[in-house]
Tab-separated table of C-alpha atoms and ligand atoms in Angstrom:
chain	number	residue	atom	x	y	z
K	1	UNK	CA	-15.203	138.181	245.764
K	2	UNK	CA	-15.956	137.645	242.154
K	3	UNK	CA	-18.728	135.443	241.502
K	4	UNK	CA	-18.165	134.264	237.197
K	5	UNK	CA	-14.585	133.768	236.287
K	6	UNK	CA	-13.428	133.538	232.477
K	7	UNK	CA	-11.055	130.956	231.395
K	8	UNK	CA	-8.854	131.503	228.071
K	9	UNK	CA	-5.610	130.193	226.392
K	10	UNK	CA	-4.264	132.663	223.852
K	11	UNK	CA	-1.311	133.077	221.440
K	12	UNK	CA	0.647	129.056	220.597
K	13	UNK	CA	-0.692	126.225	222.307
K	14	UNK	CA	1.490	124.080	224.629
K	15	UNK	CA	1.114	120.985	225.943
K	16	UNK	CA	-0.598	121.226	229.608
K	17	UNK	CA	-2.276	124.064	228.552
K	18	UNK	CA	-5.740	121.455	229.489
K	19	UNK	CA	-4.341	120.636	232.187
K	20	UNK	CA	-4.212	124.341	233.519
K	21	UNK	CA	-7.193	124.642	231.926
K	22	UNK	CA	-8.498	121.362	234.028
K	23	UNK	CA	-6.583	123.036	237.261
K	24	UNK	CA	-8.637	126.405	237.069
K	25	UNK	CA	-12.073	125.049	236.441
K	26	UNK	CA	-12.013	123.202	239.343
K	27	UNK	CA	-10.114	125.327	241.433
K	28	UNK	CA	-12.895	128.192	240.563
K	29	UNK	CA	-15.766	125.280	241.702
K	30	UNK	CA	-14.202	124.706	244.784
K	31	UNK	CA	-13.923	128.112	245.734
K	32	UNK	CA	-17.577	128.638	245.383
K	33	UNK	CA	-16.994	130.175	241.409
K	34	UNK	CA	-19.195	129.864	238.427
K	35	UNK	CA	-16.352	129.007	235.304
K	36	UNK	CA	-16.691	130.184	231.959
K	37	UNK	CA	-14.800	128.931	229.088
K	38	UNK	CA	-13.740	131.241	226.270
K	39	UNK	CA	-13.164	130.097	223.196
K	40	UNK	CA	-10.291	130.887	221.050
K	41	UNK	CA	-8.264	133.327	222.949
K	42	UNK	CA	-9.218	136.811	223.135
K	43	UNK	CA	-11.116	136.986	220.372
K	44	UNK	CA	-13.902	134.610	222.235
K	45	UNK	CA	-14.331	137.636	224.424
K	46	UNK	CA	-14.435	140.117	221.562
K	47	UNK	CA	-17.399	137.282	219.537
K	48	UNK	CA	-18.637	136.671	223.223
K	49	UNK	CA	-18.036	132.939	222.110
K	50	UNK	CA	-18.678	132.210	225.887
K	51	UNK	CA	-20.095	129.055	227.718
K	52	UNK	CA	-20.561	127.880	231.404
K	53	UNK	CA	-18.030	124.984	232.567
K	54	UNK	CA	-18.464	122.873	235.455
K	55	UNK	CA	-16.018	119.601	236.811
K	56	UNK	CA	-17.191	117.335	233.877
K	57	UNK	CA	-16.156	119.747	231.131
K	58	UNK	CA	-12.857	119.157	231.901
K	59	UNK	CA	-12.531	115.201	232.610
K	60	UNK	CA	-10.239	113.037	230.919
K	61	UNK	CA	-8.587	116.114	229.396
K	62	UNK	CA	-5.087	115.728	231.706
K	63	UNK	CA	-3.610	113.581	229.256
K	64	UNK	CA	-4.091	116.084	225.951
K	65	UNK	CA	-1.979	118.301	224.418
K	66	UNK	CA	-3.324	120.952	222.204
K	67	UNK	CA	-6.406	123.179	224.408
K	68	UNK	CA	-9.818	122.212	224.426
K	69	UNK	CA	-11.112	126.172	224.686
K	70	UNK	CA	-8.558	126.829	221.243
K	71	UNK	CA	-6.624	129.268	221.121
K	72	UNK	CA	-5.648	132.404	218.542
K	73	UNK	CA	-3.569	135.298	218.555
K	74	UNK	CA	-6.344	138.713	218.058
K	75	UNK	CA	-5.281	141.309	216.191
K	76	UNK	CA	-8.860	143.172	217.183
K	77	UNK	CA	-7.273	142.695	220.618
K	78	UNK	CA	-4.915	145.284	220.371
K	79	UNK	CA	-7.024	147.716	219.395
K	80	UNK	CA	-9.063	149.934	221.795
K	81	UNK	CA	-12.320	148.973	220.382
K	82	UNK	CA	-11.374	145.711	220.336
K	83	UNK	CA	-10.786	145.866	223.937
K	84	UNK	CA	-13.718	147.588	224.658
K	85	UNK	CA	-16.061	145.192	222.638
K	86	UNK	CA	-14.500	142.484	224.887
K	87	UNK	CA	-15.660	144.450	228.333
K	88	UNK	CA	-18.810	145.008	227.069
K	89	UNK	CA	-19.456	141.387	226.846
K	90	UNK	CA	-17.678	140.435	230.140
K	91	UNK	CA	-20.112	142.335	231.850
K	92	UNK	CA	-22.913	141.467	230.142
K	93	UNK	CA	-22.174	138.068	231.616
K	94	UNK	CA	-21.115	139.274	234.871
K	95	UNK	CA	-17.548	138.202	234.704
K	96	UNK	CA	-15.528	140.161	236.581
K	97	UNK	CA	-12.519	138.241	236.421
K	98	UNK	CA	-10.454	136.221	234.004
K	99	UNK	CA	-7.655	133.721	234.190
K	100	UNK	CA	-5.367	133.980	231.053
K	101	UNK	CA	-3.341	131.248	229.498
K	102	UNK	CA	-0.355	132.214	227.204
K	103	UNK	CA	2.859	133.921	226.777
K	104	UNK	CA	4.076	137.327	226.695
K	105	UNK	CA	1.298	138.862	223.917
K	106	UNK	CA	-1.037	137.078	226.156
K	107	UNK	CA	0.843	139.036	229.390
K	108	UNK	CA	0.423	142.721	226.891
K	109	UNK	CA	-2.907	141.893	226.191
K	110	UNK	CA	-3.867	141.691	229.739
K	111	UNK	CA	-2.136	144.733	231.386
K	112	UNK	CA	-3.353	146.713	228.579
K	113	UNK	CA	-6.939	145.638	229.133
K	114	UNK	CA	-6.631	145.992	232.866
K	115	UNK	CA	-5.072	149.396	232.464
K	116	UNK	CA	-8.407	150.703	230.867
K	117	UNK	CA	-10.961	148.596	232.197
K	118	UNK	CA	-9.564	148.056	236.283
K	119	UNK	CA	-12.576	146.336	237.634
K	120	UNK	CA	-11.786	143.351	235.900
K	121	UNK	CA	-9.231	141.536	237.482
K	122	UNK	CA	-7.011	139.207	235.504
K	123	UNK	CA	-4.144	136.787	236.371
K	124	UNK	CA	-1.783	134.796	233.987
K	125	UNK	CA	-0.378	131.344	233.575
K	126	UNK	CA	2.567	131.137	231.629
K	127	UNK	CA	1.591	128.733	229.076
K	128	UNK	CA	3.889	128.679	225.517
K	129	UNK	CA	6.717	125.600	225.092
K	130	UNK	CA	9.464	128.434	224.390
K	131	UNK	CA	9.945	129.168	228.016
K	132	UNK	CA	11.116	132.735	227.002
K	133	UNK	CA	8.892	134.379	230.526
K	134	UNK	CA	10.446	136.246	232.934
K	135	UNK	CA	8.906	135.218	236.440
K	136	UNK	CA	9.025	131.342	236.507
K	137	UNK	CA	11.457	128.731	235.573
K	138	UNK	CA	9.187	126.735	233.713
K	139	UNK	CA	6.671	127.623	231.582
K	140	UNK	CA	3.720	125.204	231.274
K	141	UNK	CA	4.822	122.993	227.561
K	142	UNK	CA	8.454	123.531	227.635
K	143	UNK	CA	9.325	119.955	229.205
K	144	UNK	CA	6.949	117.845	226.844
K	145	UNK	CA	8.672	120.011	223.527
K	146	UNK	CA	11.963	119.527	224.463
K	147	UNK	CA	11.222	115.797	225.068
K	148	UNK	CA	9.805	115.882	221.885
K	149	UNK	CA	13.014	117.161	220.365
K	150	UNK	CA	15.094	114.978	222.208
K	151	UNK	CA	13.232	111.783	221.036
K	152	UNK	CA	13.009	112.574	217.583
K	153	UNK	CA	16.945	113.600	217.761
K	154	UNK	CA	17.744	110.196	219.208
K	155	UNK	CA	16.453	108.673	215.948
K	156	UNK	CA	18.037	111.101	213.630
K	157	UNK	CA	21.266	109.636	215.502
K	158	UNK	CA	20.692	106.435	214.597
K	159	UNK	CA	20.470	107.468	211.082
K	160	UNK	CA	23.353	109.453	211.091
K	161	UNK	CA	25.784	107.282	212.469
K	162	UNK	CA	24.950	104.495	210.096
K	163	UNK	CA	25.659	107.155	207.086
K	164	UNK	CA	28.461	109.248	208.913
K	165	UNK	CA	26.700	112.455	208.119
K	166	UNK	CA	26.112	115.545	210.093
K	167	UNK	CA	22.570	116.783	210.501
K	168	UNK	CA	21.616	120.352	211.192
K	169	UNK	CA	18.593	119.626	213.427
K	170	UNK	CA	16.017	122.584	213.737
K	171	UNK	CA	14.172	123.322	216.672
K	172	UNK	CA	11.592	125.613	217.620
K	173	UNK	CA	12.105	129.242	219.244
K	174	UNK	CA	11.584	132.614	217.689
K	175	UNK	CA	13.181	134.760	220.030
K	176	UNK	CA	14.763	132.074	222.710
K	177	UNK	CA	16.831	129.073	222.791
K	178	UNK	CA	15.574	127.237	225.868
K	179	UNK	CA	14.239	124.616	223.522
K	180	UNK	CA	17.730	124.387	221.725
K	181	UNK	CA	20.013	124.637	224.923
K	182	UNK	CA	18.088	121.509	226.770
K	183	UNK	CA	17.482	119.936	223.718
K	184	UNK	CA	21.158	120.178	222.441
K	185	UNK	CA	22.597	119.017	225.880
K	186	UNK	CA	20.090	115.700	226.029
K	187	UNK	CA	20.462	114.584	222.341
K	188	UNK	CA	24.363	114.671	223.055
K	189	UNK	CA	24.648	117.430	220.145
K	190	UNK	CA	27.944	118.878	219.155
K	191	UNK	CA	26.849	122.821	218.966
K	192	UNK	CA	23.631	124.568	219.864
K	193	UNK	CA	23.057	127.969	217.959
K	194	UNK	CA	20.501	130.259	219.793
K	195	UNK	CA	19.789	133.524	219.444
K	196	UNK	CA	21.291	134.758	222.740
K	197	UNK	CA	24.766	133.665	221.962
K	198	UNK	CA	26.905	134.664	218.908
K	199	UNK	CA	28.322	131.420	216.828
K	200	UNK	CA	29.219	132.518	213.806
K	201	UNK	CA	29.798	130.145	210.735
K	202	UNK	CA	33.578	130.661	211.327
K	203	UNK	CA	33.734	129.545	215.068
K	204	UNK	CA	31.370	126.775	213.335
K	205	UNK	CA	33.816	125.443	211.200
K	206	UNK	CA	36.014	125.460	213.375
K	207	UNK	CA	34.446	123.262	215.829
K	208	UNK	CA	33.392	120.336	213.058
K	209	UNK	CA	36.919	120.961	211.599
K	210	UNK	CA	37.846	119.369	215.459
K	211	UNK	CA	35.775	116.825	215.542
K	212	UNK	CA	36.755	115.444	212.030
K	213	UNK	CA	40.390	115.801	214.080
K	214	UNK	CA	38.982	113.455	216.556
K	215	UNK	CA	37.805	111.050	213.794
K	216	UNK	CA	33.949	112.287	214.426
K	217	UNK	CA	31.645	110.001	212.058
K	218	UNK	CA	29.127	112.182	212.510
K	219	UNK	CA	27.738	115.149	214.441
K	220	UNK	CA	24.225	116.841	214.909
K	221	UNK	CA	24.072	120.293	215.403
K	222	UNK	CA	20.456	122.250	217.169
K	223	UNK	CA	19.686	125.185	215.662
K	224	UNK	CA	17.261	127.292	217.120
K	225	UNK	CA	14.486	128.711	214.352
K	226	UNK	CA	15.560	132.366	215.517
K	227	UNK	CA	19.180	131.551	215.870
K	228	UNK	CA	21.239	135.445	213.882
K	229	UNK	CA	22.831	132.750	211.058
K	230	UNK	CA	18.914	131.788	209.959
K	231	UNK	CA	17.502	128.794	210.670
K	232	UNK	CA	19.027	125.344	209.551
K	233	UNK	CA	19.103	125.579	206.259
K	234	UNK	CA	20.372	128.309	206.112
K	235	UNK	CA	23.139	127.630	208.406
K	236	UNK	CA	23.706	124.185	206.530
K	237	UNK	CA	24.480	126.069	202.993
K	238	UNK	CA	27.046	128.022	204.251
K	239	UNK	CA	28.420	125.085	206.336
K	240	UNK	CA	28.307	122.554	203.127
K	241	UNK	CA	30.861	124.967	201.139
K	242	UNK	CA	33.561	124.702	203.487
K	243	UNK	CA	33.014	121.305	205.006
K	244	UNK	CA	32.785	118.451	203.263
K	245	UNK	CA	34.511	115.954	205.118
K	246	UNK	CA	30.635	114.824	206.085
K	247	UNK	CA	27.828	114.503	204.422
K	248	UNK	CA	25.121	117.184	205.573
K	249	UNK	CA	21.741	116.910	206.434
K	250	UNK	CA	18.894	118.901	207.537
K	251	UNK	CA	15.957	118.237	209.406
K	252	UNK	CA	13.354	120.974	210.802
K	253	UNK	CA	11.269	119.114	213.306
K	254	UNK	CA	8.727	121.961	213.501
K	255	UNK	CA	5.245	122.002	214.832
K	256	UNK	CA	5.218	118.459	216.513
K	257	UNK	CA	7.149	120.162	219.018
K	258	UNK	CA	3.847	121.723	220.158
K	259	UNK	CA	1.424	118.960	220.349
K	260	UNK	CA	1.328	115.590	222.142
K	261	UNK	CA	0.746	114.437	225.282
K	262	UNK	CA	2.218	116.445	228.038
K	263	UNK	CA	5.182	115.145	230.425
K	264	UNK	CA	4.311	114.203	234.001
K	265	UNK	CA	6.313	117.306	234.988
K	266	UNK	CA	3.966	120.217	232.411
K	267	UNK	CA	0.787	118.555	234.084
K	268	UNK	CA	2.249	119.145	237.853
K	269	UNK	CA	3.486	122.690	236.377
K	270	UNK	CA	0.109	123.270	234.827
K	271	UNK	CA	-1.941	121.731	237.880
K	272	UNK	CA	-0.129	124.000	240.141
K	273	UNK	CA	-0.454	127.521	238.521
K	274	UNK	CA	-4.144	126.766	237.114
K	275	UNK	CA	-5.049	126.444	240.762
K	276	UNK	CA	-2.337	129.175	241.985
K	277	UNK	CA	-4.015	131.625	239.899
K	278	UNK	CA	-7.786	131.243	240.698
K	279	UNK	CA	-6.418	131.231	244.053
K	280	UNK	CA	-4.892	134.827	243.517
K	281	UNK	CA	-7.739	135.984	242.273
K	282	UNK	CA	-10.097	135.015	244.815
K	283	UNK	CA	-7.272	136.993	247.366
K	284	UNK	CA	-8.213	140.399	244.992
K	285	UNK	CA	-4.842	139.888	243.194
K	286	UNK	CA	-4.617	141.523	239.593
K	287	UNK	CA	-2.401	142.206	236.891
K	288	UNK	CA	0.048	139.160	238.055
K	289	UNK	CA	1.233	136.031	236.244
K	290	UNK	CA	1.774	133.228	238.668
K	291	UNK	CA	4.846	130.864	238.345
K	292	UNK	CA	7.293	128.459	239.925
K	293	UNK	CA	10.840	129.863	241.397
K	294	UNK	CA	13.079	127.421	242.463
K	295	UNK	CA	10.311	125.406	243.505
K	296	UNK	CA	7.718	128.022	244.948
K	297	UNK	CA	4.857	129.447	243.834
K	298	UNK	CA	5.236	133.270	242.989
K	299	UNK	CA	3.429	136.192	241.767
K	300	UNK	CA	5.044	138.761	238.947
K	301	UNK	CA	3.142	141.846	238.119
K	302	UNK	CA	2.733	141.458	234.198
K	303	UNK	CA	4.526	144.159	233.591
K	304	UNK	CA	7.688	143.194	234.772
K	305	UNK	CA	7.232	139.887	233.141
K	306	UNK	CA	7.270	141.267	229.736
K	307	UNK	CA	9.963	143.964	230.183
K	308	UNK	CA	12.662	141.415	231.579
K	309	UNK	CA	13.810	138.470	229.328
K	310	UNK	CA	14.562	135.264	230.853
K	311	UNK	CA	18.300	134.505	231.318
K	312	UNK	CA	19.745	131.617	229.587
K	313	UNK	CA	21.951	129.748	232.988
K	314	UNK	CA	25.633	129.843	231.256
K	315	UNK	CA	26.514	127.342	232.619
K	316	UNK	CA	24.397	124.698	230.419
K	317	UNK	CA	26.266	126.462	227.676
K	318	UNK	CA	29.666	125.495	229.413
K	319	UNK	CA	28.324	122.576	229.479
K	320	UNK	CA	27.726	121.860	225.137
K	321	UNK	CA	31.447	122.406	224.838
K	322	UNK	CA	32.514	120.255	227.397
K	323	UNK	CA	30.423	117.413	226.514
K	324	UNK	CA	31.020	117.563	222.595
K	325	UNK	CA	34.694	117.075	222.846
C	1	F6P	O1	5.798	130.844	220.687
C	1	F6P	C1	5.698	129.490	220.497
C	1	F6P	C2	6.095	129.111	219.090
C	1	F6P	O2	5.930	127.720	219.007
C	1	F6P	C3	7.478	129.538	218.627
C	1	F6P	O3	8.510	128.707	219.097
C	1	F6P	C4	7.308	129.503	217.143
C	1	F6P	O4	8.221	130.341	216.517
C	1	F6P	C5	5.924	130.002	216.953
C	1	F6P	O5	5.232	129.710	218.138
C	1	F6P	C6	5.196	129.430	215.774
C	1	F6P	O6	3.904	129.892	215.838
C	1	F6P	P1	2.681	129.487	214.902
C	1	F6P	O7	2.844	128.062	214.556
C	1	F6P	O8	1.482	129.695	215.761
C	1	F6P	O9	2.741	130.400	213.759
């Protein structure tokens, strides 16, 4: 059984990411572990930026957003001295095993290392607020953003109704539009555009031409930042020419979709799989992200996780159209 455990987040920070962080310290004491923090992703491994944790490192941290170890996306990482830098210093220190906080570059990072460098064992938590990992329905963040979202949509609603204008609201998501599909469906918006679905400016038009039929006052449409038509600006200029029945609007709501305190339900998610992972790895599990299926805790070999892509459930997207009639 390993005896020193390292514990990093890596790649965007989510809320609950302390939480997890919180989850695995204490989960590694009670096992009979010595935790290490690692600071700022996998570079901290690379700089040996390494210290030892113990219960009080992590109190009154539950409640932050953000992640008290930082976090980074390493370039040096992905190379092969980069990665053999990093397992000089892990066992310099004795760690032998790691529990990794992040999303799917985190995931890469991981099998990679493992691949050339076996007798350290790592496991993942799925920690980024796009929810874009195959292998858990949640990922640890994506509740508290999207209730971010939602809140700050509520008040561009007020706004909008009082002006009768229609606001192209911007939401996070490179490649996924969780964040845009939950979002859109809780702020009452009239379209979501994500970059799974094609809605092109056309079908668009079409739509807000309808609602104007309806005598709409005003609509809000979520755009997700990766969405094929660009992000909301974007979308919005091509929109404005044709459509002038409203007046438009853009807002991009941007990085405050990251931070913040996390929702009761991304510290129960984060509490869960920080634990569920130093638990794996004291069972000689490796090369696994932990997550939550339909209620259960599960084990994914990392790479499956990054070679399957979530699946957005169509029936929330039934469910825009019906609901913006
Ligand atoms: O992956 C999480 C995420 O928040 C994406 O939704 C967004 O596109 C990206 O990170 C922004 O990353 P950063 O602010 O670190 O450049």
């Amino acid at each position: 059984m390993e005896k020193n455990i390292g514990i990093l987040t890596s790649g965007g920070d989510s809320p609950g990411m302390n939480a997890c962080i919180r989850a695995a310290v204490r989960t590694a004491l009670y096992h009979g572990l010595k935790p290490f923090g690692v600071r700022r992703g996998y570079d901290g491994i690379i700089d040996d930026d390494v210290f030892l944790m113990d219960s009080r490192s992590v109190s009154n941290i539950i409640h932050t957003g953000g992640t008290i170890l930082k976090t980074a996306r390493s370039p040096r990482f992905r190379t092969r001295e980069g990665r053999d830098a990093a397992y000089q210093n892990l066992k310099k220190r004795g760690i032998d095993a790691l529990v990794v906080i992040g999303g799917d570059g985190t995931y890469r990072g991981a099998a990679e290392f493992i691949a050339e460098h076996p007798d350290v064992k790592i496991v993942g938590c799925p920690g980024t607020i796009d929810n874009d990992l195959y292998g858990t329905d949640f990922t640890i963040g994506f509740d508290t953003a999207v209730n971010t979202a939602v809140q700050a949509i509520d008040k561009i609603r007020d706004t909008a109704t009082s002006h009768n204008r229609l606001f192209f609201v911007e939401v996070m998501g490179r490649d996924a539009g969780f964040i845009a599909l939950r979002t859109g469906i809780a702020a009452g918006a009239e379209a979501v555009l994500i970059p799974e679905t094609v809605t092109t400016v056309d079908m668009l038009l079409e739509m807000l031409e309808a609602g104007r039929q309806k005598n709409k006052s005003s609509m809000i449409i979520v755009v997700a930042e990766g969405d094929e038509e660009g992000g909301a600006f974007a979308v919005a200029e091509k929109v404005k020419k044709r459509f002038d029945y409203l007046e438009t609007k853009v807002s991009i709501l941007g990085h405050i979709q990251r931070g913040g305190s996390p929702t009761y339900a991304d510290r129960v998610l984060a509490s869960r799989l920080g634990a569920a992972a130093v638990d794996a790895l004291v069972e000689g599990e490796t090369g696994v992200a932990v997550g939550v299926v339909h209620h259960d805790a599960v084990r994914i070999p990392f790479d499956h996780a990054v070679k399957h892509v979530q699946d957005l459930n169509p029936a929330l997207l039934r469910l825009v159209k019906i609901l913006s009639l």
